[in-house]
Structure formats: C-alpha cells, structure tokens
Short mmCIF file of C-alpha atoms in Angstrom, two decimals:
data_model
loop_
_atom_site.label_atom_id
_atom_site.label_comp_id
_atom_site.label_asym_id
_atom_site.label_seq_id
_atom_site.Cartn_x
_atom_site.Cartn_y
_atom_site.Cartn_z
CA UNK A 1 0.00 0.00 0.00
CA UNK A 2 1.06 3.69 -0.30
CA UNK A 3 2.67 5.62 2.16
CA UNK A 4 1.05 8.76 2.75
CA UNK A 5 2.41 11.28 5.88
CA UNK A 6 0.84 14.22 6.48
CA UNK A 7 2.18 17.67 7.90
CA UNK A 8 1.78 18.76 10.66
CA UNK A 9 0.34 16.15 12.85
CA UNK A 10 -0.81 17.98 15.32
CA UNK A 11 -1.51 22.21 16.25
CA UNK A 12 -3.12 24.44 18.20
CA UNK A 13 -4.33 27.42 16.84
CA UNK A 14 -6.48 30.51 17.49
CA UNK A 15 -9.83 30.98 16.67
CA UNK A 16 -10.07 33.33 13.66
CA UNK A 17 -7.16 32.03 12.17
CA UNK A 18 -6.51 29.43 9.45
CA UNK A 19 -4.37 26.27 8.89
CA UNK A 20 -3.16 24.65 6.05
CA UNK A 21 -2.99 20.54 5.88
CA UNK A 22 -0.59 18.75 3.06
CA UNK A 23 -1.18 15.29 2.77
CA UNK A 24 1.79 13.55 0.35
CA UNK A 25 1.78 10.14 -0.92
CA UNK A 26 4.65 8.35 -2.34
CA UNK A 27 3.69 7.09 -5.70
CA UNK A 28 0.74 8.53 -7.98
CA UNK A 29 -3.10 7.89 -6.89
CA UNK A 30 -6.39 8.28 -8.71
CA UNK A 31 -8.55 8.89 -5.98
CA UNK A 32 -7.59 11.42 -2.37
CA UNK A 33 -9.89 11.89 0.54
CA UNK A 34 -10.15 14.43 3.48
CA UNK A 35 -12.25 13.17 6.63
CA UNK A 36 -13.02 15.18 9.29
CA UNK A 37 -13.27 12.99 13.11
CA UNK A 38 -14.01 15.18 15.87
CA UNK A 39 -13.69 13.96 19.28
CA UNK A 40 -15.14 10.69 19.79
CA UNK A 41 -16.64 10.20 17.30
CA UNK A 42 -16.63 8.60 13.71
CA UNK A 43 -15.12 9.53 10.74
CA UNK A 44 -17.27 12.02 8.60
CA UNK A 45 -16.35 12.51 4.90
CA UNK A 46 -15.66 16.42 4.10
CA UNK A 47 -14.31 15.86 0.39
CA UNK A 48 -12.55 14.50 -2.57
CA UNK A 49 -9.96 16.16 -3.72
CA UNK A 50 -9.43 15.78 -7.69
CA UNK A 51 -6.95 16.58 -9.64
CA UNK A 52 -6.98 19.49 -11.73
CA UNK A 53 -10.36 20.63 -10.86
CA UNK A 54 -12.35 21.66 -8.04
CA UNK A 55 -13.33 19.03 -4.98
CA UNK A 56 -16.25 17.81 -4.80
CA UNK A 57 -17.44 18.29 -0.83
CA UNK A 58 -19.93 16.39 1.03
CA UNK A 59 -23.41 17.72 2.56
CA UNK A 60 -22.41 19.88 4.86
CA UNK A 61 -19.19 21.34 4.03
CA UNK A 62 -18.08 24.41 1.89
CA UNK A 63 -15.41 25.16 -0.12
CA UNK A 64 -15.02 28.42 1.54
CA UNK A 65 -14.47 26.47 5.30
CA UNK A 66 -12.63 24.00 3.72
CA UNK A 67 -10.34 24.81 0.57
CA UNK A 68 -8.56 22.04 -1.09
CA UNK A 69 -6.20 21.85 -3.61
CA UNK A 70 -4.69 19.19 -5.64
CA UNK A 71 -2.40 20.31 -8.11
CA UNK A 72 -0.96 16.53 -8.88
CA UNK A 73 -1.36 13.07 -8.20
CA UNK A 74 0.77 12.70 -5.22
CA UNK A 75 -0.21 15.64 -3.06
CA UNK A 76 -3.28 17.45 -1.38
CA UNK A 77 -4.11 20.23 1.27
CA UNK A 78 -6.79 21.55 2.93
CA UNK A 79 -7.32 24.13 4.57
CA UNK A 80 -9.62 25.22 7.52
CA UNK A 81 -10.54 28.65 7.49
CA UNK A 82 -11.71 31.08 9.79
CA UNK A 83 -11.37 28.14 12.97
CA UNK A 84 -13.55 28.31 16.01
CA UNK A 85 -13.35 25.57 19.00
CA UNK A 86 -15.93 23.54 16.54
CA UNK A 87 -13.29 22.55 14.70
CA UNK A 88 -11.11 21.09 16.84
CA UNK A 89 -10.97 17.44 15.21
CA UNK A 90 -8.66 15.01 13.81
CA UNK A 91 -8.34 15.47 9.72
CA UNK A 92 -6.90 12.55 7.87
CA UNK A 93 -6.26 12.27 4.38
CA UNK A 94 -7.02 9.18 2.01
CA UNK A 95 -6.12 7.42 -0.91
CA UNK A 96 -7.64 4.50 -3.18
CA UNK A 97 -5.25 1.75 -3.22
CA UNK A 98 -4.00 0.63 -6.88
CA UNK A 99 -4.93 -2.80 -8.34
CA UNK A 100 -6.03 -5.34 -5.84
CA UNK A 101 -6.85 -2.68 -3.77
CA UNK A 102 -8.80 -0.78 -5.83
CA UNK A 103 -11.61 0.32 -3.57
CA UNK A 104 -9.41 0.23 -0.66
CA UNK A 105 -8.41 3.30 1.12
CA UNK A 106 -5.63 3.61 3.00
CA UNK A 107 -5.47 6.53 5.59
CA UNK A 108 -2.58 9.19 6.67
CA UNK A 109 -1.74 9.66 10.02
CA UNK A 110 -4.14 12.27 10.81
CA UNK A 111 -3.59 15.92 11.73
CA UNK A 112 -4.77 16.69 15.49
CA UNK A 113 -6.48 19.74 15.36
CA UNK A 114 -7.07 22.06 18.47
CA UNK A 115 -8.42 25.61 18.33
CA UNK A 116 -8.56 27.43 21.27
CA UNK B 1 -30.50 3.58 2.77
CA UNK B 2 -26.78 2.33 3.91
CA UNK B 3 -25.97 2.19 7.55
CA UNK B 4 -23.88 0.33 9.69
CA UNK B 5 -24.38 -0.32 13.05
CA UNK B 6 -21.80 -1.08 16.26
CA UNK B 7 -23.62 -1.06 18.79
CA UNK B 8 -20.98 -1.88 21.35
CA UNK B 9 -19.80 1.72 22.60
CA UNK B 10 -16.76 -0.06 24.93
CA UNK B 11 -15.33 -3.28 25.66
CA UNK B 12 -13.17 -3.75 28.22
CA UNK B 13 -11.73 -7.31 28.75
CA UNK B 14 -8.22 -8.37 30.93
CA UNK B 15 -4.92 -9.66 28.48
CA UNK B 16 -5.38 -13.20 26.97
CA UNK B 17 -9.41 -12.68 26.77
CA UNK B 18 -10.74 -13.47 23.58
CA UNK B 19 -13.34 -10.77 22.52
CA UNK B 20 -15.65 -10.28 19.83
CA UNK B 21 -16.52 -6.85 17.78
CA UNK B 22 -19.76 -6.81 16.13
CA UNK B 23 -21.12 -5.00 13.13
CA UNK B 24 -23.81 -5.13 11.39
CA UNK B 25 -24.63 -3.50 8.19
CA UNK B 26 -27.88 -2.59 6.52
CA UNK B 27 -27.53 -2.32 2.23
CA UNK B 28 -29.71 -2.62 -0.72
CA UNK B 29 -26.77 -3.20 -3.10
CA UNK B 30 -25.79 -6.54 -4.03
CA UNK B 31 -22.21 -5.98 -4.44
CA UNK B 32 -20.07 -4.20 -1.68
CA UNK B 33 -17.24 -4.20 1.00
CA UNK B 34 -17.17 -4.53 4.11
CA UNK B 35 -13.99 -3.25 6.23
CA UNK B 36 -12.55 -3.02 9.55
CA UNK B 37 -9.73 -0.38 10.51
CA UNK B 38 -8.12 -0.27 13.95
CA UNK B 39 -7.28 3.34 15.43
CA UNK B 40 -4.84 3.65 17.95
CA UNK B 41 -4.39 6.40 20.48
CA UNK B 42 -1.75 8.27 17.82
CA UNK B 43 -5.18 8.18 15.41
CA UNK B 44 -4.06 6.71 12.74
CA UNK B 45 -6.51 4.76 10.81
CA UNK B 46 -5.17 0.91 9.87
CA UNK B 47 -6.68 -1.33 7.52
CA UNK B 48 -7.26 -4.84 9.12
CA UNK B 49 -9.11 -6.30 6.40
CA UNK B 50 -11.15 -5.78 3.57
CA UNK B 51 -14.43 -8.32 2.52
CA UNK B 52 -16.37 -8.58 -0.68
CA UNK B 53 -20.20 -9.46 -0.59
CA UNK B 54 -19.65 -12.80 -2.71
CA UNK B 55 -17.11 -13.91 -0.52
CA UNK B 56 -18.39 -15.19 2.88
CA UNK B 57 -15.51 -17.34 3.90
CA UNK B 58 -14.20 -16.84 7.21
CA UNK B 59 -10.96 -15.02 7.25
CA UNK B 60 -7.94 -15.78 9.96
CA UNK B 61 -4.92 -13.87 10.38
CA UNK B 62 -2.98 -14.51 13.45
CA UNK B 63 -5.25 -13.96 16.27
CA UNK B 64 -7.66 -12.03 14.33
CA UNK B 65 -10.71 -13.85 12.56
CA UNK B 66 -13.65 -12.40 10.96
CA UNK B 67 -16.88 -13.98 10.67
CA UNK B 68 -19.09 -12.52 7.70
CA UNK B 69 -22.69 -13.73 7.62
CA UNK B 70 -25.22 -12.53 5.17
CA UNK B 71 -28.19 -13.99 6.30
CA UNK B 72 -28.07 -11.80 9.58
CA UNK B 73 -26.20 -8.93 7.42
CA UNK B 74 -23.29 -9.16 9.89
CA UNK B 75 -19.44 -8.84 10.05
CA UNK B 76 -17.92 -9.66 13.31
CA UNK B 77 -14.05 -9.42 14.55
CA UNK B 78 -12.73 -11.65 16.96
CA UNK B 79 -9.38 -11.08 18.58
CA UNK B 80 -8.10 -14.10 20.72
CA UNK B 81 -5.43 -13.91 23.47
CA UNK B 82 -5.88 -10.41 23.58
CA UNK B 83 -2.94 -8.17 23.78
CA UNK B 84 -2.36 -4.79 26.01
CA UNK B 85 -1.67 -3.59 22.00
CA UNK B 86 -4.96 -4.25 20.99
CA UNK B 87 -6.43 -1.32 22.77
CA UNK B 88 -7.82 0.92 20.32
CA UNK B 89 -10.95 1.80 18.49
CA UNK B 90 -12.44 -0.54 15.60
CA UNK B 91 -14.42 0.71 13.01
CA UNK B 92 -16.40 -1.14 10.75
CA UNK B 93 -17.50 0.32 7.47
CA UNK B 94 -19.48 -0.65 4.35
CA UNK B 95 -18.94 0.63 0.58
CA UNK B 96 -20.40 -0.27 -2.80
CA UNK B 97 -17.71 -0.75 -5.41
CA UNK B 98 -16.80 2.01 -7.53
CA UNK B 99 -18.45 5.16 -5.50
CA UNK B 100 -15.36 5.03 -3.46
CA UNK B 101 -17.98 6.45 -0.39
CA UNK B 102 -17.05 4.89 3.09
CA UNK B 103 -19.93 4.27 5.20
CA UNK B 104 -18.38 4.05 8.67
CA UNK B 105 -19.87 2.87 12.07
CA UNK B 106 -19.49 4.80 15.19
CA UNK B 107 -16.77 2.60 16.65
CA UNK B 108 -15.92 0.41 18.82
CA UNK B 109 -13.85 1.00 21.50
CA UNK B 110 -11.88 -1.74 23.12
CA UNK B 111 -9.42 -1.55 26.31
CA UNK B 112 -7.55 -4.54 26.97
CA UNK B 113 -6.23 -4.82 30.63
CA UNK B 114 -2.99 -5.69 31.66
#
C-alpha cells in the first residue's frame, strides 16, 4: 500500500485564524480523501480532492471552510478557514489503493487539530 | 439507505481474553465491501481487512478472525489472546464498489487490561 504522511500532525491554533494541511503520498493515486473525526466520534467525509479541478465536498461542508487543492497526483491540502473551538478534530487524508486494492483506502496519520 | 451499526460503545476485557466486535450492516446493493480499521491512540486509521459481498468465507490472520454472515447482514471481529496492543478503536465500514464512499460505524472502542 502507499505511504502517505501528512504535515503537521498535530496544532493548536487561534480561533479566527486558518491552517493549512498537506497530505503527500509516495507514488501517484487516482482517488484522495479528506475526513473530518471530531472527538469521539466517527469519521465524517468532508471531500474528494481531484486533480486538476475543483473538490467535490460532502453535505455539509463548503469550499469556503474548507479549501482544497490538488495540483498533482501525489499531493493534497486543505485548509480550515476562519477556525472556532468547533473545529477542533482530527483530519486525515485518504487514498484508493491501486490494483487489488482498488476500492481500498488507505489513511494518513491524521492531523490533530485544536483551536482554542 | 446504507448504515452500519456497532452497537458496542466499549469493551473492556483483561490480556489473553478473547473478545468479539460486532457489526452489522444494513444495504440494498448486491455488491459491496465490508472493512474493519483499527485506530490507535496516535489516530491513525489501519486497515485490518477488507471483505467482498460474494465472498463469505471466514478469514484468519494470526489472532484475528472475521466472521461474515449474510443472512443476519453481519461482520464480526474476533481477537483471541488479547494483547495490552490491541487497545484501540475498531471501526467497521461498508462501501459499494466504484463510488469510493465509506460508510463508517461509530466505533468500537476496546481496552484490553494488563
């Protein structure tokens, strides 16, 4: 499977403020994910970051919150604007495995997100 | 509508208990996956194993087994000899091939006691 790290893993940050999430894989994926888990709780899908065009984003979640960008195949961010204590959360980045596991995603390590 | 269900919030059992984690998954799809991922305190999200809907052989790796039955729509996780490593939360989640959209369950917390 790929290896995917993501920077940083962990901040606190005002509220007000905004912070900026890469997620970097080592070898070229289709398909890249960003999940939003806030404390306790289960994973909840924000949006899928393409490649070359805008995300698509889930119910619930707005490009001008969340910004993504993927300029290639191997990289993502996304950024959380304008943070209030809401949004403290872990955000983890995904990929679709390749062949057999196709349909498979494989997760980063997760960003820990506080906002004070 | 797609949902999948853990209904057990906690588990806590003492080291070399075997335990089970249950799931069960509601779907009108014919074709999908089921998956379990562990999540350790540092929060990153492991794949343990991935199932497809036509194949409901039991799977054994180590001490983990899973039991997938579709008759009660089910896809349990057993751990035996439990380790103090085990601790973690288990999610279960369901997909339908190709939509590459993750239905997870709410977890399943397990604490394994030295």
């Amino acid at each position: 499977s790929a290896v995917i790290s993501q920077k940083p893993s962990r901040d606190i940050c005002q509220r007000g403020t905004s912070l900026t999430i890469q997620c970097q894989v080592d070898s070229q994926v289709t398909m890249m994910f960003w999940y939003r888990q806030q404390p306790g709780q289960s994973l909840t899908l924000i949006a899928t970051a393409n490649q070359g065009s805008e995300a698509t984003y889930e119910s619930g979640f707005v490009i001008d919150k969340f910004p993504i960008s993927r300029p290639n195949l191997t990289f993502s961010t996304l950024t959380v604007s304008n943070m209030s204590p809401e949004d403290s959360s872990i955000y983890l980045c995904s990929v679709v495995g390749q062949g057999r596991g196709t349909d498979t995603q494989y997760f980063g390590p997760g960003t820990r997100l506080t906002v004070l | 509508a797609q949902k999948v269900t853990q209904a057990q919030t906690e588990i806590s059992v003492v080291e070399k208990e075997d335990v089970t984690l249950d799931c069960v998954y509601e779907t009108r799809d014919t074709t999908y996956y089921l998956f379990w991922y562990k999540q350790p305190p540092s929060g990153e999200l492991v794949f343990l194993i991935r199932r497809n809907s036509f194949d409901e052989q039991n799977e054994i790796s180590g001490r983990y087994s899973w039991n997938f039955q579709k008759s009660t729509s089910s896809f349990n996780f057993t751990i035996t000899a439990s380790q103090v490593v085990d601790s973690a939360v288990y999610f279960c989640a369901l997909s339908v091939p190709g939509t590459y959209k993750y239905i997870f369950g709410t977890g399943t917390r397990l604490k394994v006691l030295a």
